[in-house]
Short mmCIF file of C-alpha atoms in Angstrom, two decimals:
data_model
loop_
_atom_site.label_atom_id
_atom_site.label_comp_id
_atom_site.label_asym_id
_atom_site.label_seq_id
_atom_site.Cartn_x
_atom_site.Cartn_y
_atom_site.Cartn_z
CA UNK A 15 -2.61 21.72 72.06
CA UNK A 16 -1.63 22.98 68.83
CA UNK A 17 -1.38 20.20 66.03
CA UNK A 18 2.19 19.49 65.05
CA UNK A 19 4.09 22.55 65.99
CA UNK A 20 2.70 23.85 69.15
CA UNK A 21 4.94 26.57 70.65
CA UNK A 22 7.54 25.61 73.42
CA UNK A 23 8.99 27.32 76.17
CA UNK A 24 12.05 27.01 77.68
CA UNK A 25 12.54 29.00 80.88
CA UNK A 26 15.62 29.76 81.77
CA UNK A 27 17.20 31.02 85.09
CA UNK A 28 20.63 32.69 85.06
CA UNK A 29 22.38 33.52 87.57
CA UNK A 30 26.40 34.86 86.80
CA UNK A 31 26.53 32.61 83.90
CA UNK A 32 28.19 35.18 81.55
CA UNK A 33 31.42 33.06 80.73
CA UNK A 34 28.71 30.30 79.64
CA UNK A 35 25.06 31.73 78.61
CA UNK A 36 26.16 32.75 74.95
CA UNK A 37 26.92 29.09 74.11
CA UNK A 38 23.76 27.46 75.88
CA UNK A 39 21.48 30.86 74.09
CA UNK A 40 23.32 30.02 70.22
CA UNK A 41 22.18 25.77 71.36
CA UNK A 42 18.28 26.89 71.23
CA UNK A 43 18.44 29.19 68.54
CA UNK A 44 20.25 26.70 65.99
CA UNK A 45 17.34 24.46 66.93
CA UNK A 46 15.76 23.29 63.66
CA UNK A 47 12.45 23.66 65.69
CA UNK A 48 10.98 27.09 65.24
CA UNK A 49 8.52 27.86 67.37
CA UNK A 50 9.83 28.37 70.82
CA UNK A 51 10.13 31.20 73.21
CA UNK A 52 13.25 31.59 75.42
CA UNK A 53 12.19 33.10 78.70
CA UNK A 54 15.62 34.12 80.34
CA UNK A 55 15.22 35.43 84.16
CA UNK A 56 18.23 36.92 85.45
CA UNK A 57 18.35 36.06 89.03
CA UNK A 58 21.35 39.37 90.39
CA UNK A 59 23.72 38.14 88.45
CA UNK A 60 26.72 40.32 89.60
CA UNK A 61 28.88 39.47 86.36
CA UNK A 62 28.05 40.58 82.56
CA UNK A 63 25.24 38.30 82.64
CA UNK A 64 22.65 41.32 82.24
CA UNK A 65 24.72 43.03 79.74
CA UNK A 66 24.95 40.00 77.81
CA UNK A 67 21.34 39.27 77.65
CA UNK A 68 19.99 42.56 77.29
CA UNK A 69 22.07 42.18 73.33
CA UNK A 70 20.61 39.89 72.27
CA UNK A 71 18.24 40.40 69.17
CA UNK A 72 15.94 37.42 68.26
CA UNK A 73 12.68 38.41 69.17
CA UNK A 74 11.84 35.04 70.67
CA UNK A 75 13.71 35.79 73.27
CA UNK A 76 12.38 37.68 76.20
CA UNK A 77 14.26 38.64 79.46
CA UNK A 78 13.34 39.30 82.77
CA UNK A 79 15.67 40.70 85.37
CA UNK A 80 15.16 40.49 89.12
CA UNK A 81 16.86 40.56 92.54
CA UNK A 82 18.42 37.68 93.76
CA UNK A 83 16.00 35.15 94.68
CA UNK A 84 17.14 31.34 93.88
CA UNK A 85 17.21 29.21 91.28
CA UNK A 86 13.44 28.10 91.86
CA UNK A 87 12.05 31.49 92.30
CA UNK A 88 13.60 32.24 88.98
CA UNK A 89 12.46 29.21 87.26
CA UNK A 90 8.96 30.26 88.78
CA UNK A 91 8.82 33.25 87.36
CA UNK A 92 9.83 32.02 83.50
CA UNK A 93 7.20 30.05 83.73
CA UNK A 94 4.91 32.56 84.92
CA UNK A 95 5.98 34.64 81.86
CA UNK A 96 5.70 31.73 79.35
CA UNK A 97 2.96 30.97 76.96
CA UNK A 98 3.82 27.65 75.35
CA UNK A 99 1.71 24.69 75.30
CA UNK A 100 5.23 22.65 76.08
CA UNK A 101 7.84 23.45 78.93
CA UNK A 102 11.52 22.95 79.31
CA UNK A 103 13.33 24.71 82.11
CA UNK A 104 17.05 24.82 81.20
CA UNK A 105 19.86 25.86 82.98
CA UNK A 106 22.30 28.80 81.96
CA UNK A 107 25.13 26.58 80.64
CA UNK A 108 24.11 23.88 79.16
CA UNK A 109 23.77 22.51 75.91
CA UNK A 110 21.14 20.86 73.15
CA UNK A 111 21.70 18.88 70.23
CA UNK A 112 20.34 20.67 66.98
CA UNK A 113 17.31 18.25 66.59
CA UNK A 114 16.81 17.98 70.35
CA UNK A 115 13.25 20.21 70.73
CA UNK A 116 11.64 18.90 67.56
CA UNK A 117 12.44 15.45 68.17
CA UNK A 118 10.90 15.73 71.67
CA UNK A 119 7.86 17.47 70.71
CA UNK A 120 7.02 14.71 67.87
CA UNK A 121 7.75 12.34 70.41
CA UNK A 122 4.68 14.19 72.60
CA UNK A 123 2.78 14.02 69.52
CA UNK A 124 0.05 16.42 70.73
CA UNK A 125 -0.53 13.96 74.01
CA UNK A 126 -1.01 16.46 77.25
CA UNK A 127 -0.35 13.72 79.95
CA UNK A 128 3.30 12.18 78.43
CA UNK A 129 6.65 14.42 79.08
CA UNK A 130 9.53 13.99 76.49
CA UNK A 131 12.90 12.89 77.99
CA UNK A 132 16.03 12.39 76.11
CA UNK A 133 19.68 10.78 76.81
CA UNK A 134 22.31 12.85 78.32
CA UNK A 135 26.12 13.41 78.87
CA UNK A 136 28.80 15.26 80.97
CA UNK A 137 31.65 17.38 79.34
CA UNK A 138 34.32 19.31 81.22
CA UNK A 139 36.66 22.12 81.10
CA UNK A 140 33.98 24.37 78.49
CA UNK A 141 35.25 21.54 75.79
CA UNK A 142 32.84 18.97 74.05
CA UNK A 143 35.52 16.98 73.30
CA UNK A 144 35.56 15.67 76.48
CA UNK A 145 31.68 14.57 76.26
CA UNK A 146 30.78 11.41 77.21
CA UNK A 147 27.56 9.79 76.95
CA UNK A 148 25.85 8.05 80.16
CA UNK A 149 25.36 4.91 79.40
CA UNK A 150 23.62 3.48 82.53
CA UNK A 151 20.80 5.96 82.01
CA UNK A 152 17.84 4.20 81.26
CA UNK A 153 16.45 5.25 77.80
CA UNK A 154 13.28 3.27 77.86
CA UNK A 155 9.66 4.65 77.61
CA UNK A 156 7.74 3.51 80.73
CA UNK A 157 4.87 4.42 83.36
CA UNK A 158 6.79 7.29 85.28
CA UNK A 159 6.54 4.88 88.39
CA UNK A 160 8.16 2.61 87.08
CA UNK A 161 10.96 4.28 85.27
CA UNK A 162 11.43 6.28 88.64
CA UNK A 163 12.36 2.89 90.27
CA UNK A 164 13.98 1.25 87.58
CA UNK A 165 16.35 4.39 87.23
CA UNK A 166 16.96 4.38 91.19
CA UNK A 167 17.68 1.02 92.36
CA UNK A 168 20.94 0.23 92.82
CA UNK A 169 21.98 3.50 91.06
CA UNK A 170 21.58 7.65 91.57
CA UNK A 171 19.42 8.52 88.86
CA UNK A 172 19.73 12.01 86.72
CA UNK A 173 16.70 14.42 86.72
CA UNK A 174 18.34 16.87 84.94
CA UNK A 175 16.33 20.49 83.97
CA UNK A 176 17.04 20.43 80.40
CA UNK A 177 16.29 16.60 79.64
CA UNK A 178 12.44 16.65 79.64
CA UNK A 179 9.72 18.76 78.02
CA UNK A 180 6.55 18.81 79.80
CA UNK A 181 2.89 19.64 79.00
CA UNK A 182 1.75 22.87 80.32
CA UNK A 183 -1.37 20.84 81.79
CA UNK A 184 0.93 19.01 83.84
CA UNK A 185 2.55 21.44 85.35
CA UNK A 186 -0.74 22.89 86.24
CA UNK A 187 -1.25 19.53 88.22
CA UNK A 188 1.55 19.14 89.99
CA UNK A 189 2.85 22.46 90.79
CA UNK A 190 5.78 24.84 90.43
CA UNK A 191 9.41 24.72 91.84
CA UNK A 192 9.03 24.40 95.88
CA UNK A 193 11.08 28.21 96.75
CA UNK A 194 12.28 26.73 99.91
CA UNK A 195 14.99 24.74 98.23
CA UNK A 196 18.05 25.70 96.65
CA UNK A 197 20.39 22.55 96.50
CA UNK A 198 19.37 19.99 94.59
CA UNK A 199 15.95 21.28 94.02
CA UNK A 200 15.55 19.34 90.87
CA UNK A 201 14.94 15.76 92.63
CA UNK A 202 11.94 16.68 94.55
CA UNK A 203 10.66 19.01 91.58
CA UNK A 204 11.07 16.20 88.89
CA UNK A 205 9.28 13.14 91.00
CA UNK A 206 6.58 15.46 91.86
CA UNK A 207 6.20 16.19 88.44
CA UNK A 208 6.71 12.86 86.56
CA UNK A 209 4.41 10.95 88.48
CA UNK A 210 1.67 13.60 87.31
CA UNK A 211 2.06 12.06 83.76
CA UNK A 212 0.63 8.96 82.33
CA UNK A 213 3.53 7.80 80.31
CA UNK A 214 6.93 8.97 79.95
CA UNK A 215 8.63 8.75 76.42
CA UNK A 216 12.53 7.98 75.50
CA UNK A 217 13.50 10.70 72.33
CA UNK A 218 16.03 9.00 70.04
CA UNK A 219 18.29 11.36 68.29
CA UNK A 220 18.62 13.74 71.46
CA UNK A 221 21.29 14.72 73.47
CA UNK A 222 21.57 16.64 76.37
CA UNK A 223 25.13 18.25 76.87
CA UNK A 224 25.51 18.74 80.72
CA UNK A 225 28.44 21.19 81.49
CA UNK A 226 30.42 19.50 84.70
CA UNK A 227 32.83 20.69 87.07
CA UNK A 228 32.52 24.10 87.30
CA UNK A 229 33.62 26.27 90.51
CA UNK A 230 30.68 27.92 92.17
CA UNK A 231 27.99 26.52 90.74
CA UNK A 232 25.14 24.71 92.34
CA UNK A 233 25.73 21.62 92.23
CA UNK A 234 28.87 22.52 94.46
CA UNK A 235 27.42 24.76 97.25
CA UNK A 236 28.01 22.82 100.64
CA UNK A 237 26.84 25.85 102.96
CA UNK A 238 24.65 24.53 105.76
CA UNK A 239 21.48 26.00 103.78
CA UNK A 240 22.41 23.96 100.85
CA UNK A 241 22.93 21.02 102.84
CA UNK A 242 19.76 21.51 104.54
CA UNK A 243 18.07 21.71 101.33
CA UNK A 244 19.19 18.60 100.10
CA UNK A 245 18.00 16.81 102.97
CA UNK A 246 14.47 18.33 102.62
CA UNK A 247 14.47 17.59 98.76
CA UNK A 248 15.52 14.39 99.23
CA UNK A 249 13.06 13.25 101.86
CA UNK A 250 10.29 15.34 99.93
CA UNK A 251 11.00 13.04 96.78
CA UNK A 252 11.16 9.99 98.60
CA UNK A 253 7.77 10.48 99.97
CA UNK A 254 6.48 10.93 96.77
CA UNK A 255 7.38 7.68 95.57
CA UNK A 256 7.10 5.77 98.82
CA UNK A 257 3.39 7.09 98.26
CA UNK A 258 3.10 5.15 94.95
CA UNK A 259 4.70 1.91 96.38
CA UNK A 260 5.46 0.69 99.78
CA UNK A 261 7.82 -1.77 98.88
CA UNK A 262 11.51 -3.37 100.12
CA UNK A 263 12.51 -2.05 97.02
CA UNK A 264 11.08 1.54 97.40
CA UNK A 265 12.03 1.50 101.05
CA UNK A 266 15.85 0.64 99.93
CA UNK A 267 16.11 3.25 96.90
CA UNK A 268 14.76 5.49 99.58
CA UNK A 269 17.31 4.69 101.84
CA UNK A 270 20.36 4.16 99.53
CA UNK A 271 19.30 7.97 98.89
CA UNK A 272 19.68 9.33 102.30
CA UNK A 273 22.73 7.42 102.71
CA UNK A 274 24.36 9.24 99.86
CA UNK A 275 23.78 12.57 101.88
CA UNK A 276 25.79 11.25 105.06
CA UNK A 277 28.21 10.39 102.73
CA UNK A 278 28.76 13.64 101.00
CA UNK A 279 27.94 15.85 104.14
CA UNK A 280 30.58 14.15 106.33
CA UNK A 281 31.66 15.67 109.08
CA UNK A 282 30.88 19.55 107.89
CA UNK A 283 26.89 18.67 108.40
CA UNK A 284 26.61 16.70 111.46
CA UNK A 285 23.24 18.06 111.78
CA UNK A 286 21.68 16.64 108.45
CA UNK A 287 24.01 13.60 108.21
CA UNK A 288 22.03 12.73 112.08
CA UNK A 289 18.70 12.94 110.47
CA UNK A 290 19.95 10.82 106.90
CA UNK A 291 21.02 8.18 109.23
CA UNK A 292 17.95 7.94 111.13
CA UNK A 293 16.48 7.51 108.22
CA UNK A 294 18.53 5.03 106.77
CA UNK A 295 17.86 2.98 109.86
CA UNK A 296 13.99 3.76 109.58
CA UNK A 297 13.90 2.49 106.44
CA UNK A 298 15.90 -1.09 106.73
CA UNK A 299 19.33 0.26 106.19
CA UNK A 300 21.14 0.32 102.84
CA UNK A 301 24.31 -1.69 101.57
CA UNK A 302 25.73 1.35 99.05
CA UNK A 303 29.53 1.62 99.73
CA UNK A 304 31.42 5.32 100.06
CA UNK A 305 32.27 6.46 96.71
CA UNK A 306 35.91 6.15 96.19
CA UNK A 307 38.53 5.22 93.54
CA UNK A 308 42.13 5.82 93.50
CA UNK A 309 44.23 7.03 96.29
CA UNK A 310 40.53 7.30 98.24
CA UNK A 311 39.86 3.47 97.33
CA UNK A 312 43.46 2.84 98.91
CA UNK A 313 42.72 5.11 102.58
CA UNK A 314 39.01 3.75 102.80
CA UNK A 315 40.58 0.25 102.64
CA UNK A 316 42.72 1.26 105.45
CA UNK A 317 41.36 3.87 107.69
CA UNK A 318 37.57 3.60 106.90
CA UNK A 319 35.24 5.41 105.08
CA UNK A 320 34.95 8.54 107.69
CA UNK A 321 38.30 8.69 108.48
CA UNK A 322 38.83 8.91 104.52
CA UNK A 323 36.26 12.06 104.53
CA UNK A 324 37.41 13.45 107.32
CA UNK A 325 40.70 13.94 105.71
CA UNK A 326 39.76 14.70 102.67
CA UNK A 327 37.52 17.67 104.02
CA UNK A 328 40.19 19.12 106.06
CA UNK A 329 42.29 19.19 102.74
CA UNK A 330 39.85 20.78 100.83
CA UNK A 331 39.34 23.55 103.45
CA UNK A 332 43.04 23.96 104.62
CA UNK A 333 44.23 27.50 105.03
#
């Protein structure tokens, strides 16, 4: 690896992010690291996303454009295209701090087996004034084991594109995005991949801004596929760590996982919420309550927590 300033790639997939890429584009190029290549894949975007790439001038910047394949195909193929000796896959609208790349690759410090990570935040409505900082995410350098667990138990941990830069080498090792998946792709990916390194290293003076809430996006396909493909990464990334412990602990972060997919796929999914709660019973059972607050706090109290879903699914999709 290059002493000092080796050359980083971030790969980016993009797909109808026009109203957003601009912002997340202008985030890497006021980076006061130099030395990076943007690899932007436009995955048949059917908005100005193509137009807007195809202006813009910095010769870092490369773009690729390609029929509609999924987010990991695209992230596939940016790396494919890459060169760097350091990787960060982003996505289309999100947002770095200014110092975020060079504090990340110092923290590296020319070590092939150690991926960066860095603290992170939600803001809403395209506004950063309504960023806040996570503050139960664990900013601690640790085995990747161990942070894995740490960052699980009792809690839904973020493994968020943007956060970590990773070591070409690594990468090699553990292998690319698995095509198969669309929803939540990113859990199975990032286990996979973090137990491949040796050590994984907080950056101070790093922040990830992580664009929430927005209609259409990823995060907020429920089709069947996308439930389907949540189950898969889920039980994928929960083998991967069950395969570095077998544990009451690892068996209940395992669990408490699957258990958040019959929560959020009740009723619409019967089929996938069936095989989380097999699972959940395979693996001991787990005591993680139905998310609720407000008015949903008041009907779970009353009518239960399916009941609650129930109605709150048929209100969602009323005509």
């Amino acid at each position: 690896m290059e002493r000092n300033t080796p050359l980083v790639s971030v790969c980016m997939p993009a797909y109808n992010a026009g109203e957003y890429i601009a912002d997340t584009v202008k985030s890497i190029i006021d980076q006061s690291y130099t030395n990076w290549e943007l690899i932007m894949v436009n995955d048949g975007s059917t908005d100005d996303t193509a137009t807007i790439l195809n202006q813009l001038t910095d010769t870092r910047i490369k773009v690729f454009h390609q029929e509609n394949k999924g987010p990991s195909a695209a992230s596939n193929q940016a790396f494919k295209l890459s060169k760097g000796k350091l990787i960060k896959f982003m996505d289309a609208d999100d947002l770095l701090s200014p110092n975020y790349i060079q504090n990340q690759v110092s923290v590296i410090n020319d070590d092939e087996d150690a991926i960066a990570f860095a603290a992170w935040g939600r803001f809403y409505n395209n506004s950063l004034k309504t960023f806040r900082l996570d503050d139960d995410f664990l900013t601690k350098s640790m085995k990747p084991a161990e942070w894995l667990i740490a960052s699980m138990t009792d809690k839904q941990v973020m493994l968020q594109n943007a956060m970590f830069l990773i070591p070409r080498r690594i990468l090699e090792v553990s292998g690319l995005w698995n095509e198969t998946l669309s929803l939540i792709n990113d859990f199975e990916f990032f286990i996979r991949v973090l137990l491949c390194a040796h050590e994984l290293r907080f950056t101070n003076d790093a922040i990830l801004y992580y664009r929430s809430g927005l209609a259409g996006s990823v995060s907020t396909i429920t089709s069947a596929k996308g439930a389907e493909s949540a189950y898969h990464s889920v039980n994928l990334g929960t083998q991967y760590l069950l395969q570095q412990e077998t544990s009451t602990r690892v068996n209940r972060i395992a669990a408490d996982c699957f258990q958040r997919l019959v929560y959020t796929f009740y009723p619409q999914h019967q089929t996938v919420v069936q095989k989380a709660a097999l699972k959940v019973k395979e693996l001991g059972g787990s005591s993680i309550t139905f998310p609720s607050g407000g008015y949903t706090k008041i009907l779970t109290s009353v009518l239960g927590w399916k009941a609650t879903q129930y109605l709150k699914f048929i209100f969602k999709n009323r005509g």
